[in-house]
Amino acid sequence: MTKVATIAAEVNRKRVLCRVSIEVLREKWGVSEEEPMRTVGENRIALQAAARKVIENEAYEEDGSIIIRGENIS
């Protein structure tokens, strides 16, 4: 079972993986574990804004990805 949904962003012509846990999706939008990407698609604007905040704060993980946390989502 998927525990994390991953979307991609482009920053300075480089691909950045943006991860959000199923738990965060469930807390924010009541997602079922079977359809996390539907929720990601339906809430793309909010997730993109959250990813932008994390990237602007340069809060990258060691592998260069970012993690979108509940507090990042408006």
XYZ file of C-alpha atoms in Angstrom:
74
model
C 0.000 0.000 0.000
C 1.275 3.474 -0.897
C 2.245 5.592 2.088
C 3.453 8.651 0.145
C 2.259 10.451 -2.977
C 5.015 11.994 -5.086
C 4.684 14.849 -7.541
C 7.414 16.670 -9.441
C 8.293 20.354 -9.589
C 10.828 22.137 -11.736
C 13.271 24.467 -9.991
C 16.019 26.150 -11.985
C 15.520 23.582 -14.743
C 15.999 20.718 -12.297
C 13.357 18.234 -11.291
C 12.484 18.223 -7.586
C 10.403 15.387 -6.161
C 7.731 16.645 -3.769
C 6.417 14.053 -1.351
C 3.292 14.218 0.774
C 2.232 11.423 3.087
C -1.119 9.710 2.830
C -1.620 10.705 6.471
C -1.342 14.416 5.587
C -3.704 13.968 2.629
C -6.171 12.180 4.898
C -5.982 14.895 7.576
C -6.485 17.715 5.047
C -8.927 16.184 2.588
C -10.104 12.818 3.907
C -8.319 10.773 1.228
C -8.690 7.033 1.050
C -5.456 5.054 0.940
C -6.572 3.477 -2.343
C -6.833 6.748 -4.293
C -4.182 9.221 -3.110
C -3.357 10.539 -6.586
C -6.975 11.513 -7.213
C -6.793 13.695 -4.098
C -3.461 15.113 -5.270
C -5.045 16.025 -8.613
C -8.100 17.570 -7.001
C -5.917 19.664 -4.671
C -3.055 20.397 -7.041
C -3.130 24.192 -6.541
C -2.871 23.920 -2.739
C -0.097 21.323 -3.008
C 1.831 23.408 -5.547
C 1.610 26.442 -3.246
C 2.816 24.330 -0.313
C 5.687 22.917 -2.379
C 6.652 26.441 -3.445
C 6.886 27.516 0.225
C 9.095 24.556 1.132
C 11.339 25.108 -1.900
C 11.626 28.859 -1.220
C 12.716 28.018 2.334
C 15.281 25.613 0.835
C 14.038 22.851 3.132
C 15.405 20.036 0.973
C 15.934 16.479 2.141
C 19.370 14.869 1.718
C 18.291 13.348 -1.601
C 17.184 16.747 -2.965
C 13.464 16.079 -2.588
C 11.062 17.977 -0.357
C 8.402 16.797 2.047
C 5.114 18.678 2.148
C 3.827 18.652 5.710
C 0.366 19.548 6.944
C 1.553 22.909 8.265
C 2.806 23.830 4.768
C -0.695 23.556 3.276
C -2.966 26.599 3.546
